[in-house]
């Protein structure tokens, strides 16, 4: 079944509801819980000097709904793969509800976006970018009790595997997509300090994604649901898991998929009966 080419927004990381295990012990100062918190720059880390893979598993007696998985911020090279499997039973038993198969961690540059002499065929967006690396898969909603995430890392960077954030979540999508004219911004917070010689000396900071989007045809029901997600369930303090289009490829997927926080209030304008204008400003976290 094909996924809708619409805006997906998740607000609760289901992995925080489980007790996680890993086939390869993590370093004591970088525990598994680090990649589940919402603080950027506090990663989970594995010593991979003697192995090239690890598996993360979790299980619960309660079934939870999910339809997307995301890793944000990692040090994996282009030959690394991730495989996500969700099971109907506890402890990775019962019906296999979803299997992503081994999927490349990086996003390849499609032929139509390749610039001859600049972007070689078979190259990737991620290693050459100043933006955080993001891996995501979307799938039809399933109710699972356990999961296994396999990471193959044949050539680990400095014998270390590091992941800043990982999330498995249910993402809601509105009936009508956001309006044409949505704005994508790459925020560059680099500070330019002028020297006495008249030049500039930069203080470099990482670039961040930002999306300014507007839903001009949001029904009253969808508006109430989105308000519930943004205000009653999360507030501005909590992460939002955004996939602008789960079917996107190339640079569109690269720029419009990540973990964000909401800027500004939850505000809407009723434009006509059962239609509302709802604006969002999302800044990457």
XYZ file of N, CA and C in Angstrom:
855
model
N 0.847 -1.194 0.000
C 0.000 0.000 0.000
C 0.885 1.247 0.000
N 0.636 2.148 -0.933
C 1.475 3.348 -1.050
C 1.171 4.327 0.077
N 2.209 4.998 0.539
C 2.036 6.014 1.567
C 1.537 7.305 0.932
N 0.772 8.083 1.710
C 0.327 9.385 1.233
C 1.516 10.327 1.105
N 1.552 11.087 0.023
C 2.609 12.087 -0.153
C 2.197 13.368 0.565
N 2.113 13.267 1.887
C 1.647 14.368 2.711
C 2.581 14.574 3.889
N 2.318 15.636 4.611
C 3.086 16.040 5.781
C 2.840 15.068 6.930
N 3.922 14.458 7.447
C 3.840 13.554 8.591
C 4.451 14.235 9.809
N 3.719 14.216 10.930
C 4.210 14.821 12.165
C 4.029 13.830 13.316
N 5.153 13.487 13.942
C 5.139 12.625 15.122
C 5.522 13.429 16.351
N 5.032 13.017 17.507
C 5.258 13.812 18.717
C 5.673 12.983 19.931
N 5.615 11.654 19.808
C 6.007 10.822 20.944
C 6.888 9.681 20.460
N 8.089 9.594 21.001
C 9.025 8.531 20.653
C 8.647 7.276 21.432
N 8.111 6.286 20.737
C 7.654 5.062 21.399
C 8.798 4.302 22.064
N 10.019 4.537 21.631
C 11.144 3.825 22.230
C 11.337 4.203 23.693
N 10.813 5.364 24.094
C 10.918 5.757 25.505
C 9.966 4.965 26.389
N 9.033 4.228 25.784
C 8.089 3.411 26.550
C 8.633 2.014 26.837
N 9.803 1.702 26.306
C 10.383 0.369 26.430
C 11.698 0.421 27.202
N 12.109 -0.759 27.655
C 13.462 -0.935 28.176
C 14.310 -1.516 27.050
N 15.318 -0.771 26.626
C 16.103 -1.161 25.464
C 17.278 -2.060 25.848
N 17.605 -2.967 24.932
C 18.789 -3.807 25.063
C 19.608 -3.690 23.783
N 20.898 -3.980 23.895
C 21.758 -3.928 22.723
C 22.720 -5.101 22.746
N 22.969 -5.684 21.569
C 23.845 -6.849 21.487
C 25.301 -6.491 21.773
N 25.650 -5.233 21.600
C 26.989 -4.745 21.888
C 26.875 -3.673 22.960
N 27.588 -3.860 24.050
C 27.483 -2.920 25.167
C 27.894 -1.512 24.743
N 27.175 -0.532 25.245
C 27.519 0.861 24.962
C 28.576 1.333 25.954
N 29.251 2.422 25.613
C 30.221 2.992 26.540
C 29.485 3.580 27.745
N 30.060 3.427 28.927
C 29.366 3.763 30.165
C 28.959 5.227 30.252
N 29.749 6.107 29.674
C 29.430 7.530 29.726
C 28.472 7.981 28.622
N 28.089 7.041 27.742
C 27.200 7.366 26.628
C 26.105 6.297 26.533
N 25.194 6.243 27.512
C 24.217 5.155 27.595
C 23.133 5.225 26.511
N 22.348 4.147 26.405
C 21.268 4.085 25.423
C 20.253 5.201 25.625
N 20.038 5.600 26.866
C 19.044 6.635 27.148
C 19.425 7.980 26.537
N 20.709 8.188 26.240
C 21.127 9.466 25.653
C 20.431 9.735 24.323
N 20.343 8.712 23.463
C 19.773 8.944 22.140
C 18.249 9.057 22.179
N 17.662 8.805 23.350
C 16.213 8.930 23.489
C 15.807 10.262 24.108
N 16.768 10.985 24.700
C 16.390 12.269 25.270
C 16.329 13.326 24.164
N 15.932 14.527 24.515
C 15.709 15.549 23.508
C 16.827 16.589 23.476
N 17.947 16.266 24.094
C 19.077 17.190 24.132
C 20.044 16.871 23.000
N 20.191 17.796 22.095
C 21.122 17.608 20.987
C 22.554 17.591 21.507
N 23.372 16.691 20.986
C 24.778 16.637 21.361
C 25.082 15.764 22.561
N 24.129 14.912 22.967
C 24.373 13.940 24.041
C 24.126 12.545 23.474
N 25.077 12.009 22.713
C 24.848 10.781 21.953
C 25.002 9.509 22.775
N 24.521 8.434 22.164
C 24.858 7.077 22.595
C 26.046 6.625 21.770
N 26.972 5.873 22.405
C 28.208 5.520 21.704
C 28.585 4.062 21.978
N 29.010 3.395 20.910
C 29.493 2.019 20.994
C 30.967 1.969 20.561
N 31.746 1.145 21.213
C 33.113 0.850 20.783
C 33.044 -0.297 19.783
N 33.395 -0.026 18.539
C 33.292 -1.031 17.480
C 34.667 -1.467 16.980
N 35.645 -1.409 17.850
C 36.998 -1.797 17.444
C 37.105 -3.289 17.149
N 36.185 -4.091 17.671
C 36.275 -5.541 17.465
C 35.044 -6.127 16.786
N 34.157 -5.289 16.267
C 32.963 -5.783 15.583
C 32.488 -4.740 14.581
N 31.560 -5.131 13.730
C 31.056 -4.199 12.708
C 29.531 -4.122 12.714
N 28.891 -4.597 13.787
C 27.426 -4.547 13.817
C 26.918 -4.539 15.247
N 25.694 -4.094 15.404
C 25.014 -4.168 16.686
C 23.519 -4.226 16.427
N 22.784 -4.757 17.386
C 21.331 -4.853 17.279
C 20.707 -4.268 18.534
N 19.694 -3.442 18.340
C 18.948 -2.860 19.451
C 17.575 -3.510 19.478
N 17.171 -4.031 20.626
C 15.878 -4.700 20.747
C 15.090 -4.111 21.907
N 13.771 -4.193 21.790
C 12.899 -3.794 22.889
C 11.559 -4.489 22.737
N 10.876 -4.673 23.899
C 9.664 -5.470 23.932
C 8.733 -4.970 25.020
N 7.418 -5.160 24.807
C 6.413 -4.744 25.776
C 5.212 -5.672 25.684
N 4.480 -5.800 26.779
C 3.236 -6.570 26.773
C 2.115 -5.788 26.093
N 2.323 -4.486 25.929
C 1.326 -3.613 25.314
C 1.697 -3.332 23.864
N 0.714 -3.385 22.986
C 0.949 -3.068 21.579
C 0.835 -1.566 21.363
N 1.784 -1.015 20.615
C 1.785 0.409 20.295
C 1.738 0.589 18.784
N 1.131 1.681 18.351
C 1.055 1.985 16.923
C 2.288 2.759 16.483
N 2.763 2.467 15.283
C 3.899 3.178 14.715
C 3.867 3.135 13.206
N 4.449 4.159 12.571
C 4.524 4.162 11.106
C 5.762 4.888 10.582
N 6.738 5.158 11.468
C 7.950 5.839 11.001
C 9.091 5.621 11.983
N 10.305 5.675 11.446
C 11.524 5.505 12.243
C 12.537 6.531 11.761
N 13.334 7.064 12.706
C 14.282 8.110 12.337
C 15.543 8.034 13.191
N 16.684 8.272 12.563
C 17.959 8.499 13.245
C 18.440 9.876 12.823
N 18.836 10.686 13.787
C 19.325 12.030 13.475
C 20.662 12.262 14.178
N 21.666 12.615 13.386
C 22.992 12.853 13.937
C 23.720 11.559 14.214
N 24.642 11.185 13.344
C 25.416 9.954 13.518
C 26.754 10.111 12.803
N 27.645 9.174 13.049
C 28.970 9.243 12.421
C 29.221 8.074 11.482
N 28.155 7.442 11.009
C 28.318 6.262 10.151
C 28.771 6.647 8.750
N 29.643 5.841 8.134
C 30.088 6.091 6.758
C 29.059 5.576 5.754
N 29.349 5.781 4.481
C 28.366 5.493 3.431
C 28.067 4.007 3.252
N 28.919 3.109 3.769
C 28.643 1.685 3.594
C 27.790 1.105 4.720
N 27.368 1.921 5.675
C 26.545 1.449 6.791
C 25.093 1.269 6.354
N 24.397 0.321 6.983
C 22.984 0.080 6.705
C 22.207 -0.054 8.012
N 20.911 0.199 7.919
C 20.001 0.059 9.056
C 18.818 -0.802 8.620
N 18.428 -1.731 9.484
C 17.262 -2.570 9.222
C 16.317 -2.493 10.412
N 15.053 -2.190 10.157
C 14.042 -2.067 11.202
C 13.011 -3.176 11.021
N 12.786 -3.947 12.101
C 11.762 -4.993 12.075
C 10.826 -4.832 13.274
N 9.521 -4.915 13.010
C 8.506 -4.796 14.051
C 7.690 -6.082 14.099
N 7.419 -6.546 15.320
C 6.766 -7.846 15.524
C 5.461 -7.697 16.300
N 4.523 -8.592 16.003
C 3.231 -8.582 16.696
C 3.346 -9.115 18.117
N 4.318 -9.999 18.358
C 4.479 -10.597 19.675
C 5.625 -9.979 20.463
N 5.703 -10.360 21.712
C 6.791 -9.888 22.564
C 8.093 -10.592 22.203
N 9.199 -9.959 22.535
C 10.544 -10.536 22.373
C 10.817 -11.007 20.961
N 10.444 -10.201 19.986
C 10.710 -10.466 18.569
C 10.126 -11.811 18.120
N 8.867 -12.035 18.501
C 8.154 -13.254 18.106
C 6.843 -12.876 17.432
N 6.165 -13.879 16.908
C 4.887 -13.644 16.245
C 5.074 -13.113 14.839
N 4.007 -12.587 14.295
C 4.020 -12.093 12.921
C 4.985 -10.928 12.748
N 5.781 -11.003 11.692
C 6.642 -9.891 11.334
C 5.776 -8.860 10.606
N 5.515 -7.740 11.261
C 4.590 -6.738 10.729
C 5.241 -5.799 9.736
N 6.527 -5.533 9.938
C 7.241 -4.623 9.043
C 8.708 -4.979 9.021
N 9.302 -4.937 7.838
C 10.729 -5.188 7.657
C 11.239 -4.218 6.603
N 12.072 -3.279 7.030
C 12.601 -2.297 6.088
C 13.641 -2.892 5.156
N 14.156 -4.081 5.516
C 15.352 -4.688 4.921
C 16.541 -3.756 5.175
N 17.739 -4.232 4.869
C 18.945 -3.424 5.110
C 18.955 -2.234 4.153
N 18.889 -1.037 4.724
C 18.755 0.194 3.938
C 19.970 1.086 4.161
N 20.511 1.624 3.079
C 21.693 2.482 3.181
C 21.412 3.676 4.084
N 22.379 3.994 4.934
C 22.212 5.082 5.900
C 22.192 6.437 5.225
N 22.874 6.581 4.087
C 22.955 7.871 3.407
C 21.992 7.937 2.232
N 21.707 9.159 1.808
C 20.766 9.415 0.731
C 21.542 9.732 -0.541
N 21.413 8.860 -1.531
C 22.174 9.019 -2.766
C 21.625 10.192 -3.588
N 22.515 10.874 -4.304
C 22.109 11.973 -5.180
C 21.549 11.374 -6.476
N 20.268 11.618 -6.796
C 19.688 11.053 -8.018
C 20.341 11.621 -9.268
N 20.192 10.879 -10.355
C 20.799 11.295 -11.613
C 20.343 12.691 -12.017
N 19.067 12.998 -11.866
C 18.531 14.279 -12.294
C 19.041 15.459 -11.484
N 19.586 15.200 -10.277
C 20.093 16.276 -9.436
C 21.612 16.359 -9.451
N 22.236 15.432 -10.122
C 23.693 15.427 -10.176
C 24.198 16.578 -11.044
N 25.235 17.266 -10.573
C 25.875 18.321 -11.348
C 27.209 17.781 -11.848
N 27.328 17.633 -13.141
C 28.526 17.025 -13.721
C 29.777 17.782 -13.285
N 30.762 17.049 -12.816
C 32.010 17.637 -12.378
C 32.002 18.097 -10.932
N 30.809 18.131 -10.305
C 30.707 18.555 -8.909
C 30.202 17.406 -8.036
N 29.082 16.825 -8.435
C 28.505 15.716 -7.680
C 28.662 14.430 -8.486
N 29.660 13.611 -8.187
C 29.881 12.383 -8.957
C 28.700 11.425 -8.836
N 28.465 10.679 -9.887
C 27.411 9.671 -9.874
C 27.673 8.662 -8.752
N 26.654 8.378 -7.973
C 26.793 7.459 -6.852
C 27.203 8.144 -5.563
N 27.330 9.470 -5.575
C 27.700 10.202 -4.371
C 26.480 10.415 -3.477
N 26.715 10.959 -2.284
C 25.655 11.137 -1.295
C 25.597 12.587 -0.849
N 24.405 13.007 -0.404
C 24.252 14.352 0.147
C 24.959 14.498 1.484
N 24.805 13.500 2.343
C 25.112 13.636 3.763
C 26.560 13.990 4.097
N 27.577 13.266 3.575
C 28.948 13.538 4.032
C 29.470 14.921 3.646
N 28.921 15.517 2.584
C 29.430 16.797 2.112
C 28.674 17.982 2.706
N 27.708 17.704 3.556
C 26.836 18.759 4.051
C 27.211 19.186 5.465
N 26.924 20.436 5.778
C 27.101 20.950 7.126
C 25.859 20.733 7.982
N 24.810 20.131 7.384
C 23.589 19.808 8.116
C 23.735 18.469 8.834
N 22.920 18.272 9.863
C 22.902 16.987 10.547
C 22.472 15.880 9.587
N 23.078 14.711 9.749
C 22.672 13.542 8.970
C 21.363 12.998 9.531
N 20.433 12.664 8.633
C 19.130 12.136 9.047
C 18.795 10.920 8.197
N 18.410 9.839 8.868
C 17.934 8.624 8.202
C 16.490 8.414 8.621
N 15.623 8.085 7.666
C 14.223 7.840 8.025
C 13.597 6.822 7.085
N 12.631 6.095 7.623
C 11.769 5.219 6.822
C 10.337 5.417 7.307
N 9.409 5.454 6.368
C 7.991 5.512 6.692
C 7.304 4.260 6.180
N 6.209 3.862 6.835
C 5.531 2.623 6.454
C 4.078 2.682 6.907
N 3.277 1.755 6.423
C 1.884 1.692 6.851
C 1.814 1.418 8.350
N 0.837 2.006 9.014
C 0.710 1.898 10.466
C 0.501 0.446 10.897
N 1.278 0.029 11.882
C 1.143 -1.293 12.477
C 1.105 -1.146 13.994
N 0.532 -2.136 14.664
C 0.538 -2.180 16.126
C 1.475 -3.301 16.555
N 2.588 -2.929 17.162
C 3.658 -3.883 17.460
C 3.914 -3.946 18.963
N 4.446 -5.090 19.393
C 4.841 -5.262 20.791
C 6.356 -5.304 20.971
N 7.074 -5.600 19.905
C 8.533 -5.655 20.023
C 9.172 -5.251 18.704
N 10.450 -4.930 18.780
C 11.161 -4.452 17.593
C 12.628 -4.836 17.678
N 13.269 -4.872 16.517
C 14.713 -5.078 16.428
C 15.272 -4.142 15.363
N 16.316 -3.409 15.733
C 16.977 -2.483 14.819
C 18.416 -2.952 14.653
N 18.744 -3.398 13.458
C 20.084 -3.902 13.159
C 20.891 -2.824 12.451
N 22.073 -2.562 12.962
C 22.974 -1.584 12.351
C 24.245 -2.295 11.925
N 24.504 -2.289 10.628
C 25.747 -2.839 10.081
C 26.671 -1.677 9.756
N 27.874 -1.727 10.282
C 28.818 -0.618 10.154
C 30.191 -1.176 9.772
N 30.357 -1.580 8.501
C 31.570 -2.305 8.088
C 32.880 -1.558 8.328
N 32.863 -0.243 8.192
C 34.094 0.536 8.387
C 33.827 1.654 9.394
N 33.690 1.311 10.664
C 33.332 2.321 11.675
C 34.343 3.457 11.757
N 33.833 4.662 11.867
C 34.673 5.852 11.948
C 35.419 5.871 13.278
N 36.735 5.810 13.224
C 37.574 5.804 14.437
C 37.154 4.703 15.421
N 36.649 3.588 14.870
C 36.211 2.438 15.680
C 35.084 2.796 16.640
N 34.307 3.819 16.306
C 33.216 4.283 17.158
C 31.930 4.370 16.335
N 30.823 3.935 16.940
C 29.488 4.199 16.403
C 28.813 5.169 17.353
N 28.331 6.288 16.804
C 27.726 7.328 17.630
C 26.400 7.759 17.013
N 25.360 7.786 17.847
C 24.025 8.199 17.405
C 23.495 9.233 18.383
N 23.111 10.379 17.844
C 22.620 11.469 18.690
C 21.168 11.249 19.098
N 20.301 10.928 18.122
C 18.889 10.717 18.427
C 18.340 9.572 17.588
N 17.463 8.782 18.199
C 16.780 7.694 17.505
C 15.329 7.681 17.965
N 14.387 7.501 17.022
C 12.970 7.535 17.376
C 12.168 6.593 16.498
N 11.241 5.905 17.118
C 10.228 5.100 16.436
C 8.888 5.665 16.886
N 8.054 6.077 15.962
C 6.900 6.877 16.359
C 5.721 6.684 15.418
N 4.553 7.112 15.910
C 3.372 7.228 15.060
C 3.285 8.664 14.581
N 3.111 8.854 13.281
C 3.012 10.186 12.693
C 1.606 10.387 12.134
N 1.032 11.521 12.480
C -0.281 11.902 11.983
C -0.122 12.758 10.734
N -1.100 12.662 9.834
C -1.068 13.476 8.631
C -2.433 14.104 8.409
N -2.492 15.388 8.015
C -3.788 16.048 7.820
C -4.459 15.596 6.529
N -5.739 15.907 6.413
C -6.496 15.543 5.211
C -5.936 16.253 3.985
N -5.651 17.552 4.142
C -5.091 18.343 3.043
C -3.680 18.770 3.404
N -2.805 18.700 2.428
C -1.399 18.993 2.670
C -1.184 20.500 2.860
N 0.051 20.868 3.240
C 0.355 22.283 3.395
C 0.316 22.999 2.045
N 0.161 24.313 2.111
C -0.077 25.145 0.935
C 1.195 25.340 0.118
N 1.024 25.591 -1.190
C 2.148 26.016 -2.021
C 2.752 27.291 -1.450
N 4.043 27.418 -1.571
C 4.721 28.599 -1.041
C 5.394 28.358 0.296
N 5.406 27.094 0.746
C 6.123 26.776 1.980
C 7.590 27.149 1.826
N 8.160 27.647 2.917
C 9.533 28.150 2.874
C 10.475 27.194 3.577
N 11.580 26.881 2.916
C 12.645 26.083 3.517
C 13.866 26.971 3.702
N 14.417 26.952 4.905
C 15.561 27.800 5.219
C 16.686 26.935 5.783
N 17.909 27.172 5.331
C 19.084 26.599 5.976
C 19.690 27.711 6.819
N 19.480 27.615 8.123
C 19.963 28.658 9.019
C 21.461 28.470 9.255
N 22.223 29.526 9.023
C 23.663 29.519 9.242
C 23.972 30.558 10.315
N 24.280 30.088 11.516
C 24.500 30.990 12.650
C 25.959 31.406 12.811
N 26.764 31.159 11.789
C 28.168 31.556 11.846
C 28.287 33.056 12.121
N 29.138 33.391 13.080
C 29.356 34.795 13.449
C 30.608 35.304 12.735
N 30.456 36.420 12.034
C 31.579 36.996 11.298
C 32.142 38.172 12.100
N 33.368 38.022 12.569
C 34.022 39.062 13.355
C 35.038 39.798 12.475
N 34.847 41.092 12.346
C 35.747 41.866 11.492
C 37.070 42.132 12.213
N 38.147 41.926 11.508
C 39.480 42.152 12.070
C 39.946 43.578 11.776
N 41.005 43.999 12.476
C 41.533 45.351 12.263
C 42.098 45.504 10.857
N 42.435 44.382 10.232
C 42.964 44.448 8.868
C 41.861 44.631 7.837
N 40.601 44.548 8.295
C 39.490 44.755 7.382
C 38.851 43.483 6.865
N 39.433 42.317 7.180
C 38.842 41.044 6.774
C 37.865 40.536 7.824
N 37.488 39.282 7.675
C 36.541 38.675 8.606
C 37.087 37.353 9.115
N 36.886 37.103 10.403
C 37.267 35.841 11.019
C 35.992 35.183 11.546
N 35.619 34.045 10.957
C 34.335 33.439 11.341
C 34.443 32.579 12.607
N 33.354 32.586 13.365
C 33.149 31.614 14.443
C 32.063 30.672 13.941
N 32.476 29.466 13.557
C 31.567 28.561 12.860
C 30.600 27.858 13.804
N 29.359 27.727 13.361
C 28.329 26.963 14.041
C 27.656 26.060 13.021
N 27.105 24.931 13.465
C 26.432 24.045 12.509
C 25.236 24.724 11.860
N 24.963 24.339 10.626
C 23.753 24.807 9.953
C 22.554 24.016 10.462
N 21.363 24.607 10.333
C 20.135 23.957 10.800
C 19.034 24.137 9.757
N 18.170 23.141 9.684
C 17.000 23.226 8.829
C 15.900 24.043 9.521
N 15.134 24.769 8.719
C 13.944 25.439 9.221
C 12.869 25.368 8.158
N 11.631 25.128 8.586
C 10.507 25.100 7.652
C 9.419 26.039 8.142
N 8.947 26.910 7.247
C 7.805 27.778 7.500
C 6.688 27.306 6.579
N 5.664 26.700 7.167
C 4.621 26.081 6.344
C 3.247 26.566 6.778
N 2.311 26.493 5.841
C 0.982 27.015 6.078
C -0.058 26.023 5.562
N -0.987 25.664 6.426
C -2.110 24.809 6.040
C -3.327 25.711 5.845
N -3.706 25.963 4.597
C -4.788 26.908 4.308
C -6.156 26.246 4.212
N -6.190 24.921 4.162
C -7.468 24.223 4.007
C -7.622 23.151 5.086
N -7.333 23.522 6.315
C -7.403 22.569 7.406
C -8.813 22.544 7.992
N -9.399 21.365 8.019
C -10.757 21.234 8.553
C -10.763 21.493 10.054
N -11.949 21.717 10.598
C -12.071 21.941 12.042
C -11.550 20.742 12.823
N -11.844 19.535 12.344
C -11.396 18.333 13.043
C -9.878 18.221 13.015
N -9.279 18.436 11.838
C -7.817 18.375 11.748
C -7.161 19.471 12.573
N -7.754 20.652 12.557
C -7.220 21.753 13.358
C -7.214 21.396 14.835
N -8.301 20.785 15.306
C -8.379 20.384 16.716
C -7.341 19.326 17.042
N -7.138 18.382 16.113
C -6.143 17.336 16.335
C -4.737 17.917 16.374
N -4.418 18.818 15.443
C -3.088 19.404 15.419
C -2.851 20.272 16.650
N -3.862 21.015 17.064
C -3.735 21.811 18.285
C -3.490 20.910 19.490
N -4.157 19.788 19.516
C -3.970 18.827 20.615
C -2.541 18.309 20.619
N -2.013 17.979 19.440
C -0.640 17.480 19.342
C 0.353 18.547 19.786
N 0.172 19.769 19.286
C 1.172 20.822 19.485
C 1.125 21.455 20.864
N -0.038 21.504 21.476
C -0.175 22.234 22.731
C -0.441 21.308 23.910
N -1.474 20.489 23.797
C -1.875 19.666 24.926
C -0.939 18.481 25.153
N -0.355 17.959 24.078
C 0.491 16.778 24.208
C 1.980 17.100 24.279
N 2.414 18.191 23.670
C 3.856 18.386 23.545
C 4.378 19.694 24.106
N 3.735 20.814 23.873
C 4.232 22.166 24.112
C 5.459 22.421 23.227
N 5.954 23.644 23.240
C 7.101 24.001 22.405
C 8.393 23.327 22.860
N 8.406 22.826 24.093
C 9.639 22.256 24.637
C 9.975 20.892 24.035
N 9.008 20.202 23.473
C 9.214 18.822 23.042
C 9.549 18.716 21.556
N 10.280 17.673 21.221
C 10.647 17.402 19.835
C 9.431 17.005 19.007
N 9.469 17.404 17.734
C 8.498 16.962 16.745
C 9.260 16.242 15.638
N 8.751 15.087 15.231
C 9.397 14.264 14.215
C 8.678 14.529 12.889
N 9.388 15.161 11.951
C 8.756 15.665 10.739
C 9.302 14.950 9.504
N 8.381 14.433 8.696
C 8.698 13.930 7.361
C 7.728 14.643 6.427
N 8.227 15.631 5.698
C 7.335 16.454 4.880
C 6.655 15.645 3.785
N 7.332 14.618 3.292
C 6.751 13.737 2.274
C 7.487 12.407 2.331
N 6.858 11.337 2.825
C 7.562 10.056 2.962
C 7.953 9.424 1.635
N 7.401 9.918 0.536
C 7.744 9.387 -0.785
C 8.792 10.228 -1.501
N 9.245 11.288 -0.869
C 10.224 12.166 -1.501
C 11.575 11.468 -1.630
N 12.348 11.909 -2.599
C 13.703 11.404 -2.797
C 14.637 12.597 -2.994
N 15.925 12.319 -3.039
C 16.892 13.356 -3.356
C 16.899 14.501 -2.366
N 17.166 15.690 -2.885
C 17.352 16.844 -2.028
C 16.071 17.207 -1.280
N 14.905 16.927 -1.858
C 13.645 17.224 -1.177
C 13.531 16.435 0.122
N 13.868 15.167 0.093
C 13.846 14.370 1.313
C 14.928 14.830 2.277
N 16.096 15.148 1.746
C 17.221 15.532 2.592
C 16.935 16.797 3.397
N 16.262 17.755 2.789
C 16.027 19.041 3.445
C 14.800 19.043 4.344
N 13.852 18.171 4.095
C 12.539 18.283 4.738
C 12.221 17.143 5.689
N 13.223 16.426 6.145
C 13.027 15.357 7.118
C 14.002 15.548 8.262
N 13.486 15.688 9.482
C 14.372 15.840 10.636
C 13.542 15.929 11.911
N 14.217 16.247 12.995
C 13.584 16.472 14.291
C 13.606 17.967 14.563
N 12.435 18.515 14.874
C 12.286 19.956 15.011
C 11.649 20.314 16.349
N 11.718 21.574 16.672
C 10.894 22.150 17.716
C 10.048 23.263 17.101
N 8.879 23.458 17.675
C 7.974 24.490 17.171
C 8.362 25.852 17.716
N 8.377 26.843 16.839
C 8.595 28.221 17.252
C 7.281 28.978 17.122
N 6.970 29.820 18.082
C 5.731 30.584 18.031
C 4.576 29.832 18.665
N 3.437 30.510 18.745
C 2.253 29.932 19.376
C 1.478 29.065 18.397
N 0.552 28.295 18.951
C -0.381 27.526 18.129
C -1.545 28.449 17.780
N -1.562 28.926 16.546
C -2.536 29.946 16.158
C -3.172 29.587 14.824
N -4.488 29.799 14.730
C -5.183 29.522 13.475
C -6.186 30.639 13.191
N -6.558 30.754 11.918
C -7.570 31.707 11.488
C -8.641 30.960 10.726
N -9.894 31.110 11.146
C -10.993 30.460 10.429
C -11.293 31.275 9.181
N -11.091 30.685 8.014
C -11.250 31.405 6.751
C -12.647 31.258 6.172
N -13.268 30.121 6.386
C -14.642 29.877 5.975
C -15.145 28.662 6.729
N -16.379 28.287 6.489
C -16.959 27.175 7.235
C -16.124 25.907 7.055
N -15.664 25.367 8.178
C -14.900 24.116 8.224
C -13.550 24.207 7.509
N -13.040 25.410 7.325
C -11.694 25.575 6.792
C -10.944 26.588 7.635
N -9.685 26.258 7.925
C -8.866 27.094 8.787
C -7.480 27.264 8.184
N -6.885 28.400 8.493
C -5.509 28.672 8.090
C -4.628 28.466 9.333
N -3.688 27.531 9.215
C -2.849 27.154 10.369
C -1.395 27.217 9.928
N -0.615 28.060 10.610
C 0.794 28.249 10.235
C 1.719 27.609 11.258
N 2.846 27.070 10.777
C 3.846 26.455 11.639
C 5.240 26.954 11.259
N 6.028 27.274 12.259
C 7.441 27.514 12.060
C 8.201 26.439 12.838
N 8.992 25.648 12.122
C 9.687 24.506 12.712
C 11.189 24.720 12.584
N 11.894 24.637 13.719
C 13.337 24.824 13.723
C 14.003 23.544 14.220
N 15.023 23.124 13.482
C 15.659 21.833 13.749
C 16.325 21.806 15.128
N 16.180 20.665 15.769
C 16.810 20.460 17.072
C 17.711 19.214 16.997
